[in-house]
Structure formats: structure tokens, C-alpha cells
Amino acid sequence: MLVTFPHMGNAYIAMKSVLEDLGVDVLVPPPCTKRTLELGAKHSPELACLPLKLNIGNYIESLEKGAEVIVMAGGCGPCRFGYYAEVQREILRDLGYSFKMVVLERPQGNVRDFVKKLSMITGGKSIMQVLASIKRATRVAVMMDELEKLCWQVRPRERVSGTVSRLMQEFHSKAYKARGSRQLSALIGEYKNKVSRVAVQEGKEVLRIGIVGEIYTVIEPYVNLSIAEKLGCLGAEVDKSITVSYWVINHLIKEALHLYNKRDLNEASYPYMRSFVGGHGQESVANTVLYKRKGYDGVIHLLPFTCMPEIVARSALPEVSRQYDIPVMTLVLDELTGEAGYMTRLEGFIDLIRRKKELDKAYEEVLPGN
Amino acid sequence: MKKYYLGIDVGSVSTNLVLLDDQGSLVYRDYLKTMGQPIKVVQEGLKILKERMGDVSIAGAGTTGSGRKLAGIMVGADVVKNEITTHAVAALDTNPAVNTILEIGGQDSKIIILRDGIVSDFAMNTVCAAGTGSFLDRQAARLQIPIEEFGDLALKSTTEVRVAGRCAVFAESDMIHKQQLGHRVEDIVYGLCQALVRNYLNNLGKGKDIKPPVMFQGGVAANRGIREAFRRELGMEIEVPTHYDVMGAIGAALIAREAVKSRGITSFKGLDVSQCRFGVRPIDCGGCANMCEIVEIIRDGVGIACWGDRCGKWSSRVGKYA
């Protein structure tokens, strides 16, 4: 039984880890490419949001390679996402593929049900074995995000530009072949080491930019046109408010156990948004505030075209930007592959915050005691 | 010998060249149609410049616009800058107090908010053509009015005719409807100007604090109907700089002057670049399923730059060209 799942940035590493530790044969879909998007766009409803289309593309490319089971997240969605798996199943059936789809819903207070669904794929593995492999996969996800974070920090400072990106390309092609949590964590460790040894320009002043927005567009580099890499090359260190491990730990595990603590987020977003608005809309507003407090120079807000929760967030962000004096730029992503306009906006934004930073610094110098 | 600074703005519709003297005053300007051939038009522009100005000494060059990278490689630009920054720099040079820049070109439009002489916010149009010059062009053609007379005709309007501006497709059908009802052409034309302005402000101006002085630049600023519609909609005077249609190129030249002054040396290859034989070699990279369309820029038979790849396999070779 060959199991596959859709891509979302480095999420495939955690998925591989959990499934392979349970003895499941995993087929990671080929990385998202133009073909993935073309396949997805061709077979999806035109007005569906971009992630759904890429998911479809991933499935088709995996099914072509012999995948038999698709694992997809579900849930009674706060946005269209909750309905994705159902629509996708129908689309693939209409196309004539034969497969089994397992929809993992976030355990709403019922962890046993979640584990039961997982064991549908894993065969007769005990609950303890399943839980243990989830635990190991969570660790792998955390390590992977640490590696990514390291890249975001090193890239703007590297002596020879492109070094980090080259290392990471190497990493991903090896990660496709690695098996199970043991090999994956060893590989991540090895590359953490390599990236941390990349020659950097000591003491170089870099800009710091936080990225907020809809989870898929923030995490999947194909959709955001590798925004972290582009900003890194423009001399900015980035941080993403949502990562794979954050999602796994907070939304899958803690929320299921009623341990997810949103106090910080609620406090930060309170003047602008007092409740959950679906997806990560509230988080986008809250994290913009939190980035300012952490001393970031600017925030970029990403969303796929027609994403409702982030449209709500977008209408609150100009006020946050004004009151907290932090530049915020919203970028709406869709099936675009032309990068010229995108680069213009990123470069324009970098110029803007660089000049602002210089000016703020000049003010501090003339106002002693500040 | 007097020193000059060259600015080149390669846009989707037009390519503009300007020459500034050491004081930053404009001494030469040229406006050419890009017609999808940026390499040819840049060379043509440089040739005309040389014919008209003689062998002037150019101390620095900057490029901007969507073709900035290509033009930058061709002429050896000292700076390759995005349009947001160049437009802001040029506007500030004309009026240091400017707080808002409205810019409408052929294919795109932008709004730039400035405070205390620096850019504090900006937006560019995304998926909509209704807020751009090509929309006006098309409607003018449909009404068989030369685009140059479009604005003046709009000013003759006495009655307001509302045309939907949400989308170019709706606008067109709405306009045909009004025509068939017998409304006068000048009223419809002014209605179109208002529709464009409404679309622009709703699309780009939302959530932005538009404060005077407001400067209006880009090719569409020539249209007096649009200026009037902006003035009424915003309730503010709209300033149109003398060289409104080449502001991007002016900004690029100004930034080049600054860069050359701090570096002390220019990388500009000279006006004779127009004599070189430029070519492009398309490469279909089959390295992965992305099937990137790579373009290699060739000067006199030698590759000088490469781009178009997602992974960096080709573009990283630029180092070898330098």
C-alpha cells in the first residue's frame, strides 16, 4: 500500500517520519512545479483557491507514480479548507483514478478516533506505537523548522550569495531518499551543521522582516515564489509566524488536548480583532503586533486570491501599521509565474524600510535619552 | 566637459530616456514605444541620443521599469532600481513636500504615500486592467476619438453619466448601453474618466491616507479629464510635474548620480552600446518538471547574463560573466 499526501513546504518531512516509522511505504509527490499547477488548475473549479489546485496537482502526479492511498487533513473548516478533501476526492474519482482517501480530522476532543484513522493506514499498529511515532515526527518537524530558521538568518549574511540555497537543494534531494525519523533527523543535523558553517560577513546590518498570513502561502515556497529566499538575497532576515511544527504542535496536538493557549495572540490582536475569524486571520493581525514588539522592521502579509479570513485581516492591518509604526505590505498570490512585478514590490518594500530605518536612527541620535 | 547622467525606464508600453546635467536639470528626453522589443528599443534610444546630443560625457547611468534588469546589463548601469523608488525620488526632487504620488501608466498603476520625504507605503494594481491607461486607450479607440483629445473632450461634459468601473469588461458593456440610450459622447467620456479614478482609488487607495500635496504622474497624467476627476473625487488640487511621463527615468538618473558620487566611478559602457550586436539565446532547461525558460543575453557573440530559472543553476553563472 503506497501512501501519498499533498505538499506544504517542508511538511513532507514530518509526514515521512511518522508514516515510515510505522512501516508504511510513502510516496512523496514530486516537488510542486509548473506542471503540478497546470494539472491542478485544469481539473479544479476555477474559483477555488490556489492551495486546492496545487493539492490536486500533487495527487495526480503521485497517482501517476503508483500511489494507492491519499492522506489529507480535513475538519469542519473555519474556511473552505474543511471542504477540500471532499471536493478533491470527487474530482479525482471523476477523472477515473482508483485510490483510497483517508481524511484526518483534527481530533475534536476525541484522540482515539484520530489514532483509529491513522491505524487504518498503518495496519495493526498499537495506539502506543502510533503515539510514539507522532512524538518522534513532531521532534523531526521542530528540527526541520530550526534548520529553515537558520537558513533565513544566514542567507542575508552569506559571503558567496547562493551558498545556503545550494546546500538546501542538496538537502531536499537527499531528504526524499531518507527513511524514517532516524535517518531524517540525522540528515537535518548534518545540514544544520553545514549551514551554520557557511562563511558570513560578520557584523553586517540586516533588515528583519516578519511574514504573516494564510498558512499554505506562507509555508509553500512554490506559491510564494520562494519569498524567504528572495528577501534573503535582498539582505533581509525573515521569520515566518506560522511553520509546520507550530501547526502540528498547536493545532493538532495542543488544540485536541485543550492546551492551546492563545492568550498572547488574543492580547495582541484585541484592539483590532477580538475573536477568531477563520483560518489564521486573527494570528496575522496579532503577529504583526508581536513582530513590531520584537523589533522587526517590517511585515509582509501573504494570502491566496479570494482567501476570506485573510481578507478580514487585511482590512485591520492598515490601522495596526499606523498605530504601531511598522510598514506592512500585503501580497495576493494566485497562479502567477511572472516574477517581475513581484520582485518590484519586494524591492520597493525593502527600499522603503531601509530608508525608514535610517531616518528613525537619525532621530534617535538627535533626541538624546531615547 | 559637462557631465551628464542617463536614466532609462523600460516599461511594457514605452521606453523613456532622459539626460540630466550635474545640477539635476533635464537636458534631454525621449519617449519611444517598447513594442515588445526592449533590446532594440534601448539601442535605438541610445543611437538617437548620440545623434542629437553628440558625444556627451556620461558620468553615470541608471535603469528602471519592468525591463530594468535587461537594460541594466546592456548598458552597464550603475544602479538598477524598482519603479516605486525611482518615481518617489523624481517626485521629491520636483517638490520635496509631496505626500502622495498617483502614477498611472499603460499596463500598471501605483500609489505611493510619502511622509517627511520618505516612502511610507505603496500599492500597485494587481489583477485588474480597468485602472490603467490601456483601458482608456481601448475605449477611445472604440469611440474613435484620438487618445490625445480624449481628456479635453471629457472636460466639455455637462451632465454626469455613471459608467461602472469595477472591471474593464463591465465598463465596456455599461458604456455601450449608455451610448444606445442616446447620451452625449463627452458625458460618456467623462463618465469613463470618473470610472477609472473610482476604480483606482478603490483598488489602490483603500486604507491609505491620501494627503496633499498630491502629484500625478505617468502617461495618463496628460489626460485632463482624469486630472479633473481626481481633483473632484479627492477634493484636492492635483499637481502634474512638467516631465510627468518620464519621471521613472528621471528618478533612475538621480539615483545613479548619487551612486556614482559615492563610488567615484561608473560602470556605464558608453553610447556605443548601440553599435554592439545583442542577441538572446533561449534555453529550455530540462533539469526538472519546472521546464524553466532560460534566456541568455549575448553581446557580440559572448554571453553576458542568464536568467529565468527557479533554482539558480543558470543565473548563478552570471558571476562567471563578470
XYZ file of C-alpha atoms in Angstrom, chain A:
370
model
C 0.000 0.000 0.000
C 1.713 3.126 -1.242
C 0.661 6.243 0.676
C 0.895 9.826 -0.541
C -0.200 13.287 0.670
C -0.168 16.874 -0.632
C 2.840 19.166 -0.284
C 3.143 22.106 2.039
C 6.758 23.290 2.189
C 8.799 21.015 4.401
C 5.738 19.257 5.859
C 6.589 16.186 3.808
C 9.496 15.510 6.128
C 7.282 15.160 9.199
C 4.784 13.087 7.216
C 7.515 10.755 6.004
C 8.800 10.434 9.522
C 5.512 9.471 11.125
C 4.380 7.082 8.402
C 7.693 5.377 7.738
C 8.268 4.792 11.438
C 5.006 2.873 11.358
C 6.230 0.751 8.486
C 4.143 2.420 5.780
C 5.506 2.813 2.238
C 5.429 6.515 1.423
C 5.451 8.204 -1.946
C 6.293 11.877 -1.581
C 4.782 13.771 -4.525
C 7.371 15.368 -6.811
C 8.101 18.967 -5.720
C 5.493 21.469 -6.941
C 6.323 22.636 -10.431
C 4.618 24.377 -13.309
C 3.209 21.010 -14.338
C 1.684 20.470 -10.882
C -0.088 23.795 -11.139
C -1.234 23.183 -14.709
C -2.701 19.806 -13.789
C -4.368 21.251 -10.718
C -5.784 24.315 -12.441
C -7.107 22.230 -15.296
C -9.121 19.903 -13.098
C -10.240 22.218 -10.266
C -13.141 24.669 -10.076
C -11.906 27.964 -11.468
C -12.913 29.929 -8.368
C -11.310 27.557 -5.874
C -8.351 28.996 -4.018
C -4.847 28.173 -5.101
C -3.915 25.566 -2.443
C -6.744 23.277 -3.599
C -5.438 23.387 -7.148
C -1.886 22.532 -6.157
C -3.131 19.688 -3.942
C -4.927 18.205 -6.931
C -1.745 18.517 -8.969
C 0.221 16.752 -6.228
C -2.283 13.899 -6.068
C -2.302 13.359 -9.810
C 1.477 13.328 -10.002
C 1.588 10.824 -7.134
C -1.169 8.622 -8.554
C 0.714 8.525 -11.860
C 3.633 7.094 -9.921
C 1.513 4.404 -8.351
C 0.187 5.851 -5.104
C -2.829 3.990 -3.735
C -3.807 5.913 -0.623
C -4.073 9.675 -0.177
C -3.822 11.141 3.289
C -5.330 14.583 3.612
C -6.184 16.813 6.526
C -9.801 17.781 6.989
C -12.029 19.128 9.675
C -15.132 21.191 9.957
C -13.316 24.072 8.476
C -13.288 27.637 9.575
C -12.759 28.332 5.878
C -13.107 26.382 2.652
C -10.246 24.154 3.687
C -12.591 21.913 5.642
C -14.319 21.011 2.403
C -11.161 20.449 0.382
C -10.827 16.708 0.905
C -14.428 16.035 -0.155
C -14.154 18.098 -3.337
C -10.768 16.655 -4.166
C -11.988 13.103 -3.739
C -14.856 13.748 -6.166
C -12.608 15.394 -8.725
C -10.156 12.514 -8.722
C -12.965 9.956 -8.903
C -14.450 11.757 -11.919
C -11.042 11.588 -13.542
C -11.190 7.839 -13.157
C -8.438 7.252 -10.619
C -8.850 4.452 -8.153
C -7.480 5.198 -4.707
C -8.461 5.350 -1.084
C -8.619 8.700 0.672
C -8.087 8.951 4.399
C -9.187 12.275 5.827
C -7.534 13.030 9.119
C -9.689 15.438 11.043
C -8.289 17.317 13.939
C -9.349 15.259 16.937
C -12.131 17.353 18.439
C -11.690 16.032 21.911
C -11.533 12.503 20.597
C -7.933 11.452 20.215
C -8.908 7.818 19.956
C -10.793 8.444 16.710
C -7.783 10.167 15.221
C -5.489 7.340 16.136
C -8.004 4.818 14.792
C -7.981 6.548 11.416
C -4.208 6.547 11.382
C -4.160 2.847 12.090
C -6.362 2.316 9.045
C -3.239 3.112 7.077
C -0.749 1.589 9.410
C -2.401 -1.760 9.785
C -2.464 -3.352 13.185
C -0.093 -0.977 14.970
C -0.976 -0.310 18.580
C -2.055 3.077 19.845
C 1.171 3.322 21.808
C 3.237 2.762 18.672
C 1.241 5.366 16.788
C 1.594 7.911 19.565
C 5.323 7.240 19.848
C 5.833 7.809 16.126
C 3.790 11.031 16.263
C 6.037 12.175 19.069
C 9.196 11.433 17.066
C 7.761 13.106 13.969
C 6.978 16.206 15.985
C 10.610 16.367 17.024
C 11.682 15.982 13.413
C 9.330 18.816 12.423
C 10.804 21.040 15.104
C 14.357 20.256 13.982
C 13.423 20.918 10.372
C 11.972 24.306 11.237
C 15.110 25.124 13.189
C 17.148 24.334 10.082
C 14.940 26.599 7.973
C 15.201 29.372 10.506
C 18.956 29.056 10.451
C 18.857 29.472 6.659
C 16.774 32.636 6.988
C 19.397 34.043 9.336
C 22.478 33.027 7.384
C 21.264 33.848 3.863
C 21.342 37.670 4.088
C 24.811 37.483 5.619
C 26.475 34.856 3.436
C 29.719 35.867 1.685
C 29.048 33.984 -1.523
C 25.419 34.502 -2.395
C 23.539 31.330 -3.224
C 25.547 29.083 -0.892
C 22.695 28.376 1.515
C 20.206 27.810 -1.296
C 22.551 25.328 -2.944
C 23.002 23.436 0.311
C 19.257 23.268 0.819
C 18.643 21.946 -2.675
C 21.113 19.213 -1.870
C 19.353 18.614 1.436
C 15.915 18.202 -0.097
C 17.062 15.784 -2.764
C 18.612 13.656 -0.004
C 15.562 14.005 2.255
C 13.392 12.466 -0.459
C 15.510 9.348 -0.192
C 15.979 9.217 3.583
C 13.708 6.871 5.535
C 12.087 7.224 8.915
C 12.686 9.601 11.801
C 16.189 8.309 12.495
C 17.629 8.950 9.033
C 15.724 12.199 8.642
C 16.912 13.696 11.901
C 20.479 12.637 11.149
C 20.250 14.364 7.773
C 18.742 17.515 9.261
C 21.516 17.577 11.865
C 24.158 17.204 9.184
C 22.802 20.146 7.198
C 22.299 22.311 10.255
C 25.991 21.859 10.744
C 26.809 22.695 7.142
C 24.620 25.803 7.032
C 25.978 27.109 10.315
C 29.488 26.832 8.909
C 28.721 28.926 5.793
C 31.083 31.913 5.636
C 29.251 35.095 6.639
C 30.034 38.783 6.729
C 30.453 39.424 10.429
C 28.606 42.394 11.875
C 26.631 43.062 8.705
C 23.486 45.019 9.438
C 20.445 43.321 8.007
C 16.778 44.212 7.921
C 14.345 41.955 9.731
C 11.016 41.131 8.119
C 8.208 39.045 9.558
C 5.934 37.052 7.287
C 2.313 36.535 8.325
C -0.768 35.271 6.520
C -2.521 32.187 5.296
C -0.641 29.046 6.294
C -0.189 27.406 2.895
C 1.011 30.519 1.092
C 3.359 31.330 3.953
C 4.909 27.852 4.038
C 4.915 26.574 0.433
C 7.782 28.189 -1.484
C 6.340 27.362 -4.890
C 3.305 29.529 -4.169
C 5.072 32.431 -2.507
C 7.765 32.355 -5.200
C 10.381 31.493 -2.575
C 9.834 34.723 -0.705
C 12.213 33.840 2.136
C 14.987 33.176 -0.339
C 14.299 36.334 -2.350
C 14.239 38.549 0.721
C 17.380 36.846 1.974
C 19.174 37.709 -1.252
C 17.984 41.308 -0.880
C 19.698 41.435 2.507
C 16.773 40.798 4.829
C 16.436 38.204 7.532
C 12.949 36.751 7.587
C 10.850 34.978 10.133
C 7.574 33.202 9.473
C 4.811 33.421 12.045
C 3.484 30.014 11.028
C 5.639 26.959 10.440
C 4.945 23.266 10.092
C 5.982 22.446 13.640
C 3.921 25.324 15.018
C 0.902 23.951 13.230
C 1.480 20.367 14.338
C 2.118 21.253 17.957
C -0.521 23.913 18.447
C -3.313 22.966 16.112
C -3.056 19.202 16.029
C -1.806 18.286 19.445
C -2.490 21.099 21.887
C -5.858 22.111 20.493
C -7.007 18.498 20.640
C -5.971 18.301 24.283
C -7.416 21.758 25.009
C -3.960 23.022 25.855
C -3.627 25.550 23.045
C -3.077 28.862 24.712
C -3.979 31.883 22.650
C -3.598 34.425 25.435
C -0.677 36.250 23.801
C -2.407 36.308 20.436
C -5.698 37.487 21.865
C -3.999 40.249 23.794
C -2.035 41.462 20.773
C -4.949 41.460 18.373
C -7.530 42.715 20.883
C -7.887 46.352 19.793
C -8.396 45.284 16.180
C -9.914 41.848 16.218
C -11.433 40.241 19.263
C -12.293 36.829 18.013
C -11.451 34.046 15.678
C -12.293 34.989 12.088
C -11.392 31.707 10.430
C -8.063 30.338 9.208
C -5.209 32.358 10.635
C -6.754 35.798 10.197
C -6.528 36.694 13.845
C -2.979 35.353 14.029
C -1.953 37.582 11.118
C -3.089 40.677 12.986
C -1.650 39.536 16.310
C 1.687 38.513 14.861
C 2.105 41.849 13.113
C 1.857 43.481 16.532
C 4.194 40.905 18.069
C 6.787 41.371 15.313
C 6.840 45.092 15.997
C 7.358 44.434 19.685
C 10.242 42.117 18.851
C 11.875 44.923 16.900
C 11.219 43.788 13.345
C 11.475 46.425 10.603
C 8.500 45.371 8.501
C 5.837 42.745 7.904
C 4.706 41.073 4.692
C 1.205 39.628 4.646
C 0.506 36.780 2.205
C -2.784 35.307 1.066
C -4.127 33.321 -1.847
C -6.585 35.241 -4.030
C -10.122 35.133 -2.501
C -8.981 33.890 0.946
C -11.727 35.106 3.260
C -10.045 35.037 6.707
C -7.007 36.913 5.424
C -9.183 39.473 3.651
C -10.659 40.225 7.069
C -7.157 40.510 8.499
C -6.130 42.733 5.627
C -8.731 45.315 6.468
C -7.393 45.581 10.013
C -3.715 45.750 9.072
C -3.531 49.378 7.836
C -4.626 50.531 11.293
C -2.110 48.261 13.020
C 0.567 49.569 10.687
C -0.302 53.175 11.528
C -0.608 52.810 15.266
C 2.463 50.655 15.697
C 4.504 52.499 13.075
C 5.521 49.361 11.228
C 5.352 49.071 7.419
C 3.055 46.274 6.234
C 2.676 45.087 2.655
C 0.006 42.632 1.532
C 0.723 40.361 -1.423
C -2.084 38.387 -3.016
C -0.900 35.195 -4.654
C -2.523 33.298 -7.472
C -1.443 31.286 -10.491
C 1.265 33.767 -11.347
C 4.613 32.686 -12.627
C 5.871 36.033 -13.926
C 8.148 37.276 -11.205
C 8.948 40.798 -12.426
C 6.024 42.528 -10.722
C 6.554 40.526 -7.554
C 10.239 41.488 -7.400
C 9.359 45.151 -7.949
C 7.113 45.088 -4.899
C 9.656 43.273 -2.724
C 12.471 45.604 -3.763
C 10.236 48.633 -3.261
C 9.321 47.425 0.207
C 12.953 46.790 1.147
C 13.922 50.291 -0.055
C 11.066 51.730 1.973
C 12.020 50.093 5.258
C 15.722 50.709 4.756
C 15.124 54.457 4.367
C 12.712 54.450 7.295
C 15.267 52.694 9.487
C 17.962 55.208 8.589
C 15.613 58.058 9.405
C 14.482 56.523 12.706
C 18.121 56.095 13.643
C 18.900 59.718 12.798
C 16.017 60.795 15.060
C 17.340 58.735 17.930
C 20.703 60.393 17.550
C 19.291 63.922 17.754
C 16.995 63.051 20.637
C 19.294 62.056 23.465
C 17.899 59.889 26.187
C 15.789 57.910 23.784
